[in-house]
Amino acid sequence: MSKSFTSRLTEIPSSMKKSLTLLFVCCFLFVAASLQAQMKFGPVAGLNLSKMTLKSSGISFDPKTLIGFHFGALAEIPLSGSLVLQPAILYSGKGSSYEIDFFEEPYEIKFAPGFIEVPVYAAYKFDLGSVKMFVKAGPYFAYGISGQVSDDEESYDICYGEGDDCDMKPFDFGLGFGAGVDLNGFIISLQYELGLMNLSPVDDAEMKINVFGFSLAYLFGKE
């Protein structure tokens, strides 16, 4: 029986296991957008700098930052005054790499899952004339659909599920907060996501993902 990613960290890598293939359809959640005169929406893309903290069998592994990307669609829905809702649907690549030095020859393992993610931020805007600054905060929900585990010699597709033969649980949840500027519909933002779910598929390990992100978006629609 093949073993999970967390099991492999304390052993010499063994046989590889294939599971899910990359699947993403960039579709927008708001079917009624055309009926909402004040709703704005458009494309968004950016970079992720992520770290996945990992403890396995009482051992903590020092994660290295992994550079990934995200892309999808963003909406902005007015709520009251300067308060708006900014939900999105994204494909988001996350993870970390780890240097394993238990053996004579240290090696590096990279764990790079890909998620369908739905952040739902509430944002408050400060009108500075042609520029609006904003702060934002809210929850995000994510579901793993793709990704790979790789080391110096080989790689295999991530297996999502529970138990010793899987690499991580698929569902993630956390809180995000950030700030940005709105330049007449062109949005530049920074955000930090704090993962709250233990993604380890086994009981004696803990996996959580934290991400610092930089995003660019352009929103179409009426003020």
CSV table of C-alpha atoms in Angstrom, one decimal:
chain,number,residue,atom,x,y,z
A,1,MET,CA,0.0,0.0,0.0
A,2,SER,CA,1.4,3.4,-0.9
A,3,LYS,CA,1.9,5.9,1.9
A,4,SER,CA,0.9,9.5,2.5
A,5,PHE,CA,3.1,12.5,1.9
A,6,THR,CA,3.6,13.0,5.6
A,7,SER,CA,4.8,9.4,5.9
A,8,ARG,CA,7.3,9.8,3.1
A,9,LEU,CA,8.9,12.7,4.9
A,10,THR,CA,10.5,10.4,7.4
A,11,GLU,CA,11.3,7.6,4.9
A,12,ILE,CA,13.2,7.1,1.7
A,13,PRO,CA,10.7,7.9,-1.2
A,14,SER,CA,8.9,4.8,-2.5
A,15,SER,CA,6.4,4.1,-5.3
A,16,MET,CA,4.5,7.0,-6.8
A,17,LYS,CA,0.7,7.2,-6.8
A,18,LYS,CA,-1.5,8.9,-9.4
A,19,SER,CA,-4.8,10.5,-8.4
A,20,LEU,CA,-6.5,13.6,-9.6
A,21,THR,CA,-5.6,15.5,-12.8
A,22,LEU,CA,-5.6,19.2,-13.3
A,23,LEU,CA,-9.2,20.4,-13.7
A,24,PHE,CA,-10.3,24.0,-13.6
A,25,VAL,CA,-13.1,25.9,-15.3
A,26,CYS,CA,-12.9,29.7,-14.7
A,27,CYS,CA,-16.6,30.4,-14.3
A,28,PHE,CA,-18.2,33.2,-12.3
A,29,LEU,CA,-20.7,32.6,-9.5
A,30,PHE,CA,-23.0,35.4,-10.2
A,31,VAL,CA,-25.4,34.4,-12.9
A,32,ALA,CA,-27.6,37.4,-12.3
A,33,ALA,CA,-24.7,39.9,-12.7
A,34,SER,CA,-26.4,41.5,-15.8
A,35,LEU,CA,-29.4,42.3,-13.7
A,36,GLN,CA,-27.5,44.1,-11.0
A,37,ALA,CA,-26.9,47.6,-12.4
A,38,GLN,CA,-24.3,48.5,-9.7
A,39,MET,CA,-22.4,45.2,-9.6
A,40,LYS,CA,-19.0,45.3,-11.1
A,41,PHE,CA,-17.0,42.2,-12.1
A,42,GLY,CA,-13.9,41.2,-14.1
A,43,PRO,CA,-10.7,39.1,-14.3
A,44,VAL,CA,-8.2,38.9,-11.5
A,45,ALA,CA,-4.7,37.3,-11.4
A,46,GLY,CA,-1.7,37.4,-9.2
A,47,LEU,CA,1.1,35.7,-7.2
A,48,ASN,CA,1.1,33.5,-4.1
A,49,LEU,CA,3.9,33.2,-1.6
A,50,SER,CA,2.9,30.3,0.5
A,51,LYS,CA,4.1,28.2,3.4
A,52,MET,CA,2.6,25.0,4.5
A,53,THR,CA,3.5,24.3,8.2
A,54,LEU,CA,3.9,20.5,8.8
A,55,LYS,CA,4.3,18.3,11.8
A,56,SER,CA,4.5,14.6,11.5
A,57,SER,CA,5.1,11.9,14.2
A,58,GLY,CA,6.1,14.6,16.6
A,59,ILE,CA,8.6,16.2,14.2
A,60,SER,CA,8.2,19.7,12.8
A,61,PHE,CA,9.5,20.4,9.3
A,62,ASP,CA,10.8,23.9,8.4
A,63,PRO,CA,8.8,25.0,5.3
A,64,LYS,CA,10.4,27.0,2.5
A,65,THR,CA,8.3,29.6,0.7
A,66,LEU,CA,6.8,28.3,-2.6
A,67,ILE,CA,5.9,30.8,-5.3
A,68,GLY,CA,2.6,30.0,-7.1
A,69,PHE,CA,-0.2,31.9,-8.9
A,70,HIS,CA,-3.9,32.5,-8.8
A,71,PHE,CA,-6.4,33.6,-11.5
A,72,GLY,CA,-10.1,33.8,-11.9
A,73,ALA,CA,-13.0,36.3,-11.6
A,74,LEU,CA,-13.7,39.0,-9.0
A,75,ALA,CA,-17.0,40.8,-8.3
A,76,GLU,CA,-17.7,43.9,-6.3
A,77,ILE,CA,-21.2,44.4,-4.8
A,78,PRO,CA,-22.1,47.6,-3.0
A,79,LEU,CA,-23.6,47.1,0.5
A,80,SER,CA,-23.9,50.4,2.3
A,81,GLY,CA,-22.0,53.7,1.8
A,82,SER,CA,-18.3,52.9,1.4
A,83,LEU,CA,-18.8,49.2,2.3
A,84,VAL,CA,-18.7,46.7,-0.5
A,85,LEU,CA,-18.5,42.9,-0.8
A,86,GLN,CA,-15.7,41.4,-3.0
A,87,PRO,CA,-16.3,37.7,-3.6
A,88,ALA,CA,-14.2,35.8,-6.1
A,89,ILE,CA,-13.7,32.4,-7.6
A,90,LEU,CA,-10.1,31.4,-8.3
A,91,TYR,CA,-7.7,28.7,-9.2
A,92,SER,CA,-4.9,29.0,-6.6
A,93,GLY,CA,-1.5,27.2,-6.4
A,94,LYS,CA,0.0,26.8,-3.0
A,95,GLY,CA,2.3,24.6,-0.9
A,96,SER,CA,5.9,24.5,0.3
A,97,SER,CA,9.2,22.7,-0.1
A,98,TYR,CA,11.1,20.9,2.7
A,99,GLU,CA,14.8,19.9,3.1
A,100,ILE,CA,15.0,16.4,4.6
A,101,ASP,CA,18.4,15.7,6.2
A,102,PHE,CA,17.8,12.5,8.1
A,103,PHE,CA,20.0,10.5,5.8
A,104,GLU,CA,23.6,10.6,4.5
A,105,GLU,CA,22.5,12.6,1.4
A,106,PRO,CA,19.8,15.3,2.2
A,107,TYR,CA,17.1,15.8,-0.3
A,108,GLU,CA,14.3,18.2,-0.9
A,109,ILE,CA,10.6,17.4,-1.2
A,110,LYS,CA,8.2,19.9,-2.8
A,111,PHE,CA,4.5,19.7,-2.1
A,112,ALA,CA,2.4,21.9,-4.5
A,113,PRO,CA,-1.4,21.5,-4.3
A,114,GLY,CA,-3.8,23.4,-6.5
A,115,PHE,CA,-7.2,24.6,-5.2
A,116,ILE,CA,-10.5,26.0,-6.4
A,117,GLU,CA,-10.9,28.8,-4.0
A,118,VAL,CA,-13.8,31.2,-3.1
A,119,PRO,CA,-12.7,34.2,-0.9
A,120,VAL,CA,-15.5,36.4,0.3
A,121,TYR,CA,-14.1,39.8,1.5
A,122,ALA,CA,-15.9,42.7,2.9
A,123,ALA,CA,-14.0,45.9,1.9
A,124,TYR,CA,-14.3,49.5,3.2
A,125,LYS,CA,-13.2,52.2,0.7
A,126,PHE,CA,-11.7,55.6,1.5
A,127,ASP,CA,-12.4,58.1,-1.3
A,128,LEU,CA,-9.3,60.1,-2.1
A,129,GLY,CA,-10.6,61.6,-5.4
A,130,SER,CA,-9.4,59.7,-8.4
A,131,VAL,CA,-8.0,57.0,-6.2
A,132,LYS,CA,-9.8,54.9,-3.6
A,133,MET,CA,-7.9,53.0,-0.9
A,134,PHE,CA,-9.6,50.1,0.8
A,135,VAL,CA,-9.0,47.5,3.6
A,136,LYS,CA,-10.7,44.1,3.4
A,137,ALA,CA,-11.2,41.0,5.5
A,138,GLY,CA,-13.3,37.8,5.3
A,139,PRO,CA,-13.3,34.0,5.1
A,140,TYR,CA,-12.2,31.9,2.2
A,141,PHE,CA,-13.2,28.3,1.2
A,142,ALA,CA,-11.0,26.1,-0.9
A,143,TYR,CA,-11.1,22.6,-2.4
A,144,GLY,CA,-8.0,20.7,-3.7
A,145,ILE,CA,-8.2,19.4,-7.3
A,146,SER,CA,-4.7,19.1,-8.6
A,147,GLY,CA,-1.0,19.3,-7.8
A,148,GLN,CA,2.1,17.2,-7.3
A,149,VAL,CA,4.6,16.0,-4.8
A,150,SER,CA,8.2,15.9,-6.1
A,151,ASP,CA,11.7,15.2,-4.9
A,152,ASP,CA,15.1,15.1,-6.4
A,153,GLU,CA,14.3,12.0,-8.4
A,154,GLU,CA,10.6,11.7,-9.2
A,155,SER,CA,7.1,13.2,-8.8
A,156,TYR,CA,3.5,12.0,-8.5
A,157,ASP,CA,0.1,13.5,-8.5
A,158,ILE,CA,-1.4,14.5,-5.1
A,159,CYS,CA,-4.0,12.1,-3.7
A,160,TYR,CA,-6.8,14.0,-1.9
A,161,GLY,CA,-8.7,12.1,0.8
A,162,GLU,CA,-8.3,10.6,4.2
A,163,GLY,CA,-6.1,7.7,5.5
A,164,ASP,CA,-2.6,6.5,5.1
A,165,ASP,CA,-2.8,6.1,1.4
A,166,CYS,CA,-3.7,9.8,0.8
A,167,ASP,CA,-1.6,12.9,0.9
A,168,MET,CA,-4.0,15.6,2.2
A,169,LYS,CA,-7.6,16.4,2.8
A,170,PRO,CA,-9.2,18.4,0.0
A,171,PHE,CA,-11.2,21.0,1.9
A,172,ASP,CA,-9.6,24.1,3.4
A,173,PHE,CA,-11.0,27.1,5.2
A,174,GLY,CA,-9.4,30.2,6.7
A,175,LEU,CA,-9.5,33.9,7.2
A,176,GLY,CA,-8.0,36.6,5.0
A,177,PHE,CA,-7.3,40.3,5.3
A,178,GLY,CA,-5.6,42.9,3.2
A,179,ALA,CA,-5.5,46.3,1.6
A,180,GLY,CA,-5.4,47.9,-1.8
A,181,VAL,CA,-6.2,50.7,-4.2
A,182,ASP,CA,-8.9,51.2,-6.8
A,183,LEU,CA,-7.8,53.3,-9.8
A,184,ASN,CA,-11.1,53.8,-11.7
A,185,GLY,CA,-11.8,50.0,-11.8
A,186,PHE,CA,-8.2,48.9,-11.9
A,187,ILE,CA,-7.6,47.1,-8.6
A,188,ILE,CA,-4.2,46.5,-6.9
A,189,SER,CA,-4.3,44.5,-3.7
A,190,LEU,CA,-2.2,42.7,-1.1
A,191,GLN,CA,-3.7,40.0,1.1
A,192,TYR,CA,-2.7,37.4,3.7
A,193,GLU,CA,-4.6,34.1,4.2
A,194,LEU,CA,-4.4,32.2,7.4
A,195,GLY,CA,-5.3,28.6,7.0
A,196,LEU,CA,-7.4,27.2,9.9
A,197,MET,CA,-8.0,23.6,8.7
A,198,ASN,CA,-5.7,20.7,9.5
A,199,LEU,CA,-5.2,19.2,6.0
A,200,SER,CA,-3.3,16.1,7.2
A,201,PRO,CA,-5.1,12.9,6.2
A,202,VAL,CA,-3.7,11.0,9.2
A,203,ASP,CA,-4.2,11.6,12.9
A,204,ASP,CA,-0.5,12.0,14.0
A,205,ALA,CA,0.2,14.9,11.7
A,206,GLU,CA,-0.8,18.5,11.1
A,207,MET,CA,-0.7,20.5,7.8
A,208,LYS,CA,-1.9,24.1,7.5
A,209,ILE,CA,-1.3,26.6,4.6
A,210,ASN,CA,-0.7,30.3,5.0
A,211,VAL,CA,-0.4,32.6,1.9
A,212,PHE,CA,0.7,36.1,1.2
A,213,GLY,CA,-0.8,37.2,-2.1
A,214,PHE,CA,-0.5,40.1,-4.6
A,215,SER,CA,-3.4,40.6,-7.1
A,216,LEU,CA,-4.3,42.7,-10.1
A,217,ALA,CA,-7.9,43.0,-11.3
A,218,TYR,CA,-10.0,45.1,-13.6
A,219,LEU,CA,-13.7,45.5,-12.9
A,220,PHE,CA,-16.3,46.3,-15.5
A,221,GLY,CA,-19.6,48.0,-14.6
A,222,LYS,CA,-21.2,51.2,-13.6
A,223,GLU,CA,-20.4,53.2,-10.5
